[in-house]
Coordinates of C-alpha atoms and ligand atoms in Angstrom, one line a residue:
X1130 CA 15.3 10.3 -15.5
X1131 CA 18.3 9.8 -13.2
X1132 CA 18.0 10.7 -9.5
X1133 CA 20.6 10.8 -6.7
X1134 CA 20.0 8.2 -4.0
X1135 CA 21.4 10.6 -1.3
X1136 CA 18.7 13.2 -2.2
X1137 CA 15.9 10.6 -2.1
X1138 CA 17.1 9.4 1.4
X1139 CA 17.4 13.0 2.6
X1140 CA 13.9 13.9 1.5
X1141 CA 12.4 10.8 3.2
X1142 CA 14.5 11.5 6.3
X1143 CA 13.0 15.1 6.4
X1144 CA 9.5 13.7 6.2
X1145 CA 8.8 14.8 2.6
X1146 CA 6.7 12.8 0.2
X1147 CA 8.6 11.0 -2.6
X1148 CA 7.4 10.7 -6.2
X1149 CA 6.5 7.3 -7.5
X1150 CA 9.3 7.5 -10.1
X1151 CA 11.9 8.2 -7.4
X1152 CA 10.9 5.1 -5.5
X1153 CA 10.9 3.0 -8.7
X1154 CA 14.3 4.3 -9.7
X1155 CA 15.7 3.5 -6.2
X1156 CA 14.4 -0.1 -6.2
X1157 CA 15.6 -0.7 -9.7
X1158 CA 19.0 0.6 -8.8
X1159 CA 19.1 -1.5 -5.6
X1160 CA 18.1 -4.6 -7.5
X1161 CA 20.8 -4.2 -10.2
X1162 CA 23.5 -3.2 -7.6
X1163 CA 23.9 0.5 -8.7
X1164 CA 22.4 1.6 -5.4
X1165 CA 24.6 0.1 -2.7
X1166 CA 23.3 -1.6 0.5
X1167 CA 24.4 1.2 2.8
X1168 CA 22.2 3.7 0.9
X1169 CA 19.3 1.3 0.9
X1170 CA 19.7 0.6 4.6
X1171 CA 19.6 4.4 5.3
X1172 CA 16.5 4.6 3.2
X1173 CA 14.8 1.8 5.1
X1174 CA 15.6 3.5 8.4
X1175 CA 14.2 6.8 7.1
X1176 CA 11.0 4.9 6.0
X1177 CA 10.9 3.2 9.4
X1178 CA 10.7 6.6 11.2
X1179 CA 8.8 8.7 8.6
X1180 CA 6.4 6.1 7.2
X1181 CA 5.0 6.3 3.7
X1182 CA 1.8 7.7 2.2
X1183 CA -0.5 5.2 0.5
X1184 CA 0.7 6.4 -2.9
X1185 CA 4.3 5.9 -1.9
X1186 CA 3.6 2.4 -0.6
X1187 CA 1.8 1.6 -3.8
X1188 CA 4.8 2.7 -5.9
X1189 CA 7.2 0.7 -3.6
X1190 CA 5.0 -2.4 -4.1
X1191 CA 4.8 -1.9 -7.8
X1192 CA 8.5 -1.5 -8.1
X1193 CA 9.2 -4.5 -6.0
X1194 CA 6.7 -6.7 -7.7
X1195 CA 8.3 -5.9 -11.1
X1196 CA 11.9 -6.3 -10.0
X1197 CA 12.0 -9.8 -11.5
X1198 CA 9.8 -12.3 -13.2
X1199 CA 6.0 -11.9 -12.9
X1200 CA 3.6 -14.7 -13.5
X1201 CA 0.3 -14.0 -15.4
X1202 CA -2.6 -16.3 -16.3
X1203 CA -3.8 -15.5 -19.8
X1204 CA -6.4 -18.0 -21.1
X1205 CA -6.8 -19.8 -17.8
X1206 CA -10.5 -21.0 -17.6
X1207 CA -10.8 -20.2 -13.9
X1208 CA -10.4 -17.1 -11.7
X1209 CA -7.3 -17.0 -9.5
X1210 CA -6.9 -16.4 -5.8
X1211 CA -4.4 -17.0 -3.0
X1212 CA -4.2 -16.7 0.8
X1213 CA -1.3 -15.4 2.9
X1214 CA -0.9 -15.8 6.6
X1215 CA 1.5 -13.6 8.5
X1216 CA 2.6 -16.9 10.3
X1217 CA 1.9 -18.7 13.5
X1218 CA 2.3 -21.9 15.4
X1219 CA 0.3 -24.9 14.1
X1220 CA -1.0 -22.8 11.1
X1221 CA -1.3 -25.4 8.4
X1222 CA -4.4 -23.9 6.8
X1223 CA -2.9 -23.4 3.3
X1224 CA -2.5 -27.2 2.9
X1225 CA -6.2 -28.1 3.1
X1226 CA -7.4 -24.7 1.8
X1227 CA -5.6 -24.6 -1.5
X1228 CA -7.0 -27.9 -2.8
X1229 CA -10.5 -27.1 -1.3
X1230 CA -10.6 -23.8 -3.2
X1231 CA -9.4 -25.4 -6.4
X1232 CA -12.1 -28.1 -6.1
X1233 CA -14.6 -25.2 -6.1
X1234 CA -13.4 -23.9 -9.4
X1235 CA -10.9 -21.2 -8.4
X1236 CA -7.3 -21.7 -9.3
X1237 CA -4.7 -21.4 -6.5
X1238 CA -1.1 -20.7 -7.8
X1239 CA 0.5 -20.5 -4.4
X1240 CA 4.2 -19.4 -3.9
X1241 CA 4.9 -20.1 -0.3
X1242 CA 7.6 -19.7 2.3
X1243 CA 9.7 -21.8 4.7
X1244 CA 9.5 -21.7 8.5
X1245 CA 11.7 -19.2 10.3
X1246 CA 12.0 -18.8 14.0
X1247 CA 9.0 -20.1 15.9
X1248 CA 6.6 -20.0 12.9
X1249 CA 6.3 -23.0 10.6
X1250 CA 6.4 -22.9 6.8
X1251 CA 4.1 -24.5 4.3
X1252 CA 7.0 -25.8 2.1
X1253 CA 8.7 -27.6 5.0
X1254 CA 5.4 -29.3 5.9
X1255 CA 4.8 -30.4 2.3
X1256 CA 8.3 -31.7 2.0
X1257 CA 7.7 -34.1 4.8
X1258 CA 5.6 -36.1 2.3
X1259 CA 8.1 -38.5 0.7
X1260 CA 8.9 -37.3 -2.9
X1261 CA 7.0 -34.0 -2.7
X1262 CA 9.0 -31.5 -4.8
X1263 CA 8.4 -27.8 -4.1
X1264 CA 11.4 -26.6 -6.2
X1265 CA 9.6 -26.2 -9.5
X1266 CA 10.5 -23.6 -12.1
X1267 CA 7.8 -21.1 -13.2
X1268 CA 7.2 -23.1 -16.4
X1269 CA 6.3 -26.2 -14.5
X1270 CA 4.3 -24.2 -12.0
X1271 CA 2.3 -22.7 -14.9
X1272 CA 1.7 -26.1 -16.5
X1273 CA 0.5 -27.6 -13.2
X1274 CA -1.9 -24.8 -12.4
X1275 CA -3.3 -25.0 -16.0
X1276 CA -3.7 -28.8 -15.6
X1277 CA -5.1 -29.3 -12.1
X1278 CA -5.9 -25.7 -10.9
X1279 CA -3.4 -25.7 -8.0
X1280 CA 0.3 -25.8 -7.3
X1281 CA 2.4 -24.9 -4.2
X1282 CA 6.1 -23.9 -4.8
X1283 CA 8.9 -22.0 -3.2
X1284 CA 10.1 -18.5 -4.3
X1285 CA 12.5 -18.7 -7.2
X1286 CA 15.6 -16.6 -7.5
X1287 CA 14.1 -14.6 -10.3
X1288 CA 10.8 -13.8 -8.5
X1289 CA 10.9 -10.5 -6.6
X1290 CA 14.7 -10.3 -6.2
X1291 CA 14.3 -6.8 -4.6
X1292 CA 12.4 -8.3 -1.7
X1293 CA 15.0 -11.0 -1.1
X1294 CA 17.8 -8.4 -1.0
X1295 CA 15.8 -5.8 1.0
X1296 CA 14.5 -8.2 3.6
X1297 CA 18.0 -9.5 4.3
X1298 CA 19.1 -5.9 4.8
X1299 CA 16.2 -5.0 7.0
X1300 CA 16.8 -8.1 9.1
X1301 CA 20.2 -6.8 10.1
X1302 CA 19.4 -3.0 10.3
X1303 CA 16.4 -3.2 12.7
X1304 CA 14.0 -2.0 10.0
X1305 CA 11.7 -5.1 9.7
X1306 CA 8.9 -3.6 11.8
X1307 CA 7.7 -0.9 9.4
X1308 CA 4.2 -1.2 8.1
X1309 CA 4.9 0.1 4.5
X1310 CA 8.0 -2.1 4.2
X1311 CA 6.1 -5.1 5.4
X1312 CA 3.2 -4.3 3.1
X1313 CA 5.4 -4.1 0.0
X1314 CA 7.4 -7.2 1.0
X1315 CA 4.4 -9.5 1.6
X1316 CA 2.3 -8.2 -1.3
X1317 CA 5.1 -8.0 -3.9
X1318 CA 5.5 -11.8 -3.7
X1319 CA 1.8 -12.5 -3.8
X1320 CA 1.1 -10.0 -6.7
X1321 CA 4.0 -11.5 -8.7
X1322 CA 2.0 -14.7 -8.8
X1323 CA -0.6 -12.9 -10.8
X1324 CA -3.6 -13.7 -8.7
X1325 CA -6.8 -11.6 -9.0
X1326 CA -7.9 -12.0 -5.4
X1327 CA -6.0 -12.3 -2.1
X1328 CA -7.2 -13.2 1.4
X1329 CA -4.7 -12.2 4.1
X1330 CA -4.8 -13.8 7.6
X1331 CA -3.1 -11.3 9.9
X1332 CA -2.4 -13.2 13.1
X1333 CA -2.6 -11.4 16.5
X1334 CA -1.1 -12.6 19.8
X1335 CA 2.1 -13.9 21.4
X1336 CA 2.8 -16.3 18.6
X1337 CA 2.2 -13.8 15.8
X1338 CA 4.5 -11.3 14.1
X1339 CA 2.1 -8.5 15.2
X1340 CA 1.6 -9.0 19.0
X1341 CA -1.2 -6.5 19.5
X1342 CA -4.5 -5.9 17.8
X1343 CA -4.0 -2.2 17.0
X1344 CA -0.7 -2.9 15.1
X1345 CA -2.2 -5.9 13.3
X1346 CA -5.2 -3.7 12.3
X1347 CA -2.9 -1.1 10.8
X1348 CA -1.0 -3.7 8.8
X1349 CA -4.4 -5.2 7.6
X1350 CA -5.5 -1.8 6.4
X1351 CA -2.3 -1.1 4.7
X1352 CA -2.3 -4.5 2.9
X1353 CA -5.9 -4.0 1.8
X1354 CA -5.2 -0.5 0.6
X1355 CA -2.1 -1.3 -1.3
X1356 CA -3.4 -4.5 -2.8
X1357 CA -6.5 -2.7 -4.0
X1358 CA -4.5 0.1 -5.5
X1359 CA -2.7 -2.6 -7.4
X1360 CA -6.0 -3.7 -8.9
X1361 CA -6.6 -6.8 -6.9
X1362 CA -9.5 -7.8 -4.6
X1363 CA -8.2 -8.1 -1.1
X1364 CA -9.7 -8.9 2.3
X1365 CA -7.7 -9.2 5.5
X1366 CA -8.9 -11.1 8.6
X1367 CA -7.4 -10.6 12.0
X1368 CA -7.3 -14.0 13.8
X1369 CA -6.1 -15.3 17.1
X1370 CA -2.5 -16.5 17.6
X1371 CA -2.3 -16.4 21.4
X1372 CA -2.5 -20.2 21.4
X1373 CA -1.5 -22.7 18.7
X1374 CA -3.9 -23.4 15.9
X1375 CA -5.4 -26.9 15.8
X1376 CA -3.8 -29.7 17.7
X1377 CA -0.7 -30.7 15.6
X1378 CA 2.6 -28.7 15.6
X1379 CA 5.6 -29.9 13.5
X1380 CA 6.0 -30.7 9.8
X1381 CA 4.7 -34.3 9.2
X1382 CA 2.3 -33.9 12.2
X1383 CA 0.7 -30.9 10.5
X1384 CA 0.2 -32.9 7.3
X1385 CA -1.7 -35.5 9.4
X1386 CA -4.0 -32.8 10.7
X1387 CA -4.4 -31.3 7.2
X1388 CA -5.4 -34.7 5.8
X1389 CA -7.9 -35.0 8.6
X1390 CA -9.4 -31.7 7.6
X1391 CA -9.5 -32.9 4.0
X1392 CA -11.5 -35.9 5.2
X1393 CA -14.1 -33.6 6.7
X1394 CA -12.8 -34.1 10.3
X1395 CA -10.1 -32.3 12.3
X1396 CA -10.0 -29.7 15.0
X1397 CA -12.8 -27.1 14.9
X1398 CA -10.6 -24.0 14.8
X1399 CA -8.5 -25.3 11.8
X1400 CA -11.6 -26.3 9.9
X1401 CA -13.3 -22.9 10.7
X1402 CA -10.3 -21.0 9.4
X1403 CA -10.1 -23.2 6.3
X1404 CA -13.8 -22.8 5.5
X1405 CA -14.0 -19.0 6.1
X1406 CA -10.7 -18.0 4.4
X1407 CA -11.5 -20.3 1.5
X1408 CA -15.1 -19.0 1.3
X1409 CA -13.8 -15.4 1.1
X1410 CA -11.5 -16.4 -1.7
X1411 CA -14.5 -17.7 -3.6
X1412 CA -16.5 -14.6 -2.8
X1413 CA -13.8 -12.2 -3.9
X1414 CA -13.5 -14.0 -7.3
X1415 CA -17.3 -14.0 -7.8
X1416 CA -17.4 -17.9 -7.5
X1417 CA -19.7 -17.4 -4.5
X1418 CA -22.4 -14.7 -4.1
X1419 CA -21.8 -14.2 -0.3
X1420 CA -19.3 -15.2 2.3
X1421 CA -21.9 -17.7 3.7
X1422 CA -22.3 -19.2 0.2
X1423 CA -18.5 -19.5 -0.2
X1424 CA -18.2 -21.1 3.3
X1425 CA -20.9 -23.6 2.4
X1426 CA -19.1 -24.5 -0.9
X1427 CA -15.7 -25.1 0.9
X1428 CA -17.4 -27.1 3.7
X1429 CA -19.1 -29.3 1.1
X1430 CA -15.8 -29.9 -0.8
X1431 CA -14.2 -31.0 2.5
X1432 CA -17.1 -33.2 3.4
X1433 CA -17.7 -34.9 0.1
X1434 CA -14.2 -35.9 -0.9
X1435 CA -13.6 -33.3 -3.7
X1436 CA -11.0 -31.4 -1.7
X1437 CA -9.2 -34.6 -0.9
X1438 CA -9.3 -35.8 -4.5
X1439 CA -7.7 -32.4 -5.5
X1440 CA -5.0 -32.8 -2.8
X1441 CA -4.3 -36.3 -4.1
X1442 CA -3.8 -34.8 -7.6
X1443 CA -1.6 -32.1 -6.2
X1444 CA 0.6 -34.6 -4.3
X1445 CA 0.9 -36.8 -7.3
X1446 CA 1.8 -33.8 -9.7
X1447 CA 4.5 -32.7 -7.3
X1448 CA 6.1 -36.2 -7.2
X1449 CA 4.8 -37.1 -3.7
X1450 CA 3.5 -40.4 -2.5
X1451 CA -0.3 -40.2 -2.9
X1452 CA -0.9 -43.0 -0.4
X1453 CA -0.4 -40.2 2.2
X1454 CA -4.0 -39.3 1.6
X1455 CA -5.3 -42.6 3.0
X1456 CA -2.6 -43.7 5.4
X1457 CA -0.6 -40.6 6.5
X1458 CA 0.8 -42.4 9.6
X1459 CA 2.1 -45.2 7.4
X1460 CA 3.7 -42.9 4.8
X1461 CA 5.1 -39.9 6.8
X1462 CA 8.3 -39.9 8.8
X1463 CA 7.6 -40.6 12.5
X1464 CA 9.6 -39.8 15.6
X1465 CA 10.7 -42.8 17.6
X1466 CA 9.7 -41.5 21.0
X1467 CA 6.2 -40.3 22.0
X1468 CA 5.9 -39.1 25.5
X1469 CA 2.9 -37.4 27.2
X1470 CA 3.1 -34.3 29.4
X1471 CA 0.6 -35.1 32.2
X1472 CA -1.6 -32.6 34.0
X1473 CA -0.2 -31.8 37.4
X1474 CA -3.5 -30.9 38.9
X1475 CA -7.3 -30.8 38.2
X1476 CA -8.5 -27.6 36.5
X1477 CA -9.1 -25.8 33.3
X1478 CA -6.4 -25.2 30.7
X1479 CA -5.8 -21.5 31.1
X1480 CA -3.0 -20.9 28.8
X1481 CA -1.0 -22.7 26.1
X1482 CA 1.3 -19.9 25.0
X1483 CA 1.8 -19.9 21.2
X1484 CA 5.2 -18.3 21.3
X1485 CA 6.7 -20.5 24.0
X1486 CA 5.3 -23.7 22.3
X1487 CA 6.6 -22.6 18.9
X1488 CA 10.1 -21.9 20.4
X1489 CA 10.0 -25.4 22.1
X1490 CA 9.2 -26.9 18.7
X1491 CA 12.2 -25.2 17.2
X1492 CA 14.4 -26.5 20.0
X1493 CA 13.1 -30.0 19.2
X1494 CA 14.2 -29.6 15.6
X1495 CA 10.8 -28.9 13.9
X1496 CA 11.8 -25.3 12.9
X1497 CA 14.9 -23.3 12.1
X1498 CA 16.7 -20.4 13.7
X1499 CA 18.5 -19.4 10.5
X1500 CA 17.6 -19.8 6.9
X1501 CA 20.4 -22.3 6.5
X1502 CA 19.2 -24.8 9.2
X1503 CA 17.5 -28.0 8.2
X1504 CA 14.2 -29.2 9.8
X1505 CA 13.4 -32.6 11.2
X1506 CA 10.1 -33.6 9.6
X1507 CA 9.1 -36.1 12.2
X1508 CA 9.3 -34.2 15.5
X1509 CA 6.7 -31.9 17.2
X1510 CA 3.8 -31.8 19.6
X1511 CA 0.2 -33.1 19.5
X1512 CA -2.1 -31.2 21.9
X1513 CA -4.5 -33.5 23.7
X1514 CA -6.2 -30.5 25.4
X1515 CA -6.7 -26.9 24.2
X1516 CA -7.2 -23.7 26.3
X1517 CA -10.6 -23.8 27.9
X1518 CA -10.7 -27.6 28.2
X1519 CA -11.2 -29.2 31.7
X1520 CA -8.5 -31.6 32.7
X1521 CA -8.0 -34.1 35.6
X1522 CA -4.6 -34.6 37.2
X1523 CA -2.7 -37.3 35.4
X1524 CA -4.4 -36.9 32.0
X1525 CA -2.2 -36.1 29.0
X1526 CA -2.0 -32.4 28.0
X1527 CA 0.4 -32.7 25.1
X1528 CA 2.3 -35.6 23.4
X1529 CA 5.9 -34.9 22.6
X1530 CA 7.2 -36.6 19.4
X1531 CA 11.0 -36.6 19.7
X1532 CA 14.2 -38.3 18.5
X1533 CA 16.0 -38.6 21.8
X1534 CA 15.3 -38.8 25.5
X1535 CA 17.3 -35.6 26.1
X1536 CA 15.1 -33.7 23.6
X1537 CA 12.0 -35.1 25.3
X1538 CA 13.1 -34.0 28.7
X1539 CA 13.9 -30.5 27.5
X1540 CA 10.6 -30.2 25.6
X1541 CA 8.6 -31.4 28.6
X1542 CA 10.1 -28.6 30.7
X1543 CA 9.5 -26.0 28.1
X1544 CA 5.9 -27.1 27.7
X1545 CA 5.4 -27.1 31.4
X1546 CA 6.4 -23.4 31.5
X1547 CA 4.1 -22.6 28.5
X1548 CA 1.0 -24.1 30.0
X1549 CA -1.1 -22.9 32.9
X1550 CA -3.9 -24.8 34.7
X1551 CA -6.4 -23.0 36.9
X1552 CA -9.9 -23.2 38.3
X1553 CA -11.3 -20.2 36.4
X1554 CA -12.1 -20.0 32.7
X1555 CA -9.4 -18.5 30.6
X1556 CA -9.5 -15.1 28.8
X1557 CA -8.6 -16.0 25.2
X1558 CA -8.7 -13.8 22.1
X1559 CA -11.7 -14.6 19.9
X1560 CA -10.6 -16.7 16.9
X1561 CA -12.0 -13.9 14.6
X1562 CA -11.0 -10.4 15.8
X1563 CA -11.7 -8.2 12.8
X1564 CA -12.0 -8.0 9.0
X1565 CA -10.9 -5.3 6.6
X1566 CA -12.1 -5.4 3.0
X1567 CA -12.6 -2.9 0.2
X1568 CA -14.7 -5.3 -1.8
X1569 CA -18.5 -5.4 -1.2
X1570 CA -19.4 -5.7 2.5
X1571 CA -19.9 -9.1 4.1
X1572 CA -23.4 -10.4 4.4
Ligands
URA3092 N1 7.0 -11.3 6.0 C1 7.5 -10.9 4.8 O1 7.4 -11.6 3.9 N2 8.0 -9.6 4.8 C2 8.1 -8.8 5.9 O2 8.5 -7.7 5.8 C3 7.6 -9.3 7.1 C4 7.0 -10.6 7.1

């Protein structure tokens, strides 16, 4: 059936509900070029103002998922699961989590993104390991998952092309901040991987895409609703991003922290997120009977070396130098200058603002402002203190890893503005703010 784009746009503009077939026709036309950008931009703005019903969002998601190649896992001996984070500062959880989950008998075919703006990207971090190749085609991705149960690659041109085109259009037409459009964009890429279960980490706070809890909860509900309608098991956690996660920020520095987690060590918050998000992936797949059982399995895999062994296999399969597992400092690129920011008074660390620290890391070269920028794998920050920690004047708060003295001076000034010291205890968001799931309730 042929429709007219102008009529579909007008009906959405007027607040009417569209049929699934109309949405599918529009997305197919936009993907093959028969629906021009200006009509799609008008449609995105109509959706921005009028929203979408859950049925409309489900149709949009389905149409986008199927706009290109889709991956499926017939005959795979393990269930499949993945995790997606809406992005933050110091969020390297995918790197220890994927091998830990695979070590517990659930395959993780993860198609990941690059950093943009103040949020880092898993692919940039992995590429700081010498030789690590994330640009595999889908046949190589399939073979690696079937062989070792895990692979992490970048989006190919043929995977969800509708999202690539639509996201670029939304970016320049002020239509990114729409819950149904975000839902379809995020989930279409994850569902095209063919996984049966998905755990979403929706970040909340200054360093997050969603700054406040109410908006993040709406997004979490929409993601769970649409993912479930698409036949997958989905849980969304709301977690804190008012301060950076863990202690290391920057590409190779985050690999160092990830390897620490894979050795059963590392900062408490990064480990807690890895354990719970991974535990929920096991529960959703039926590989754990309860969340507590799943968490115990992931914790054991981190502590007894199985997760690290899986990571070693992953690095080797992707062409990376596996010695990174034993001697990350010796293998990873390192910045020539390491300079501490010293506490300027006694007190308690009140605030380490995630957004300001993320922006400072981009200025240092750890992130990118536009998709075409390249990142410096070596530079970044290592936090010596976290919010809530007591500190004495003259003690290091953060170590700046930089290429030049000018970069160091600029970063120290930006960090000084992002950090507050006080006598009183800080008011921080709890690490775990909420959970939305349609699968059996958590015990
Ligand atoms: N991330 C995505 O992949 N898509 C959006 O629309 C927003 C964030």
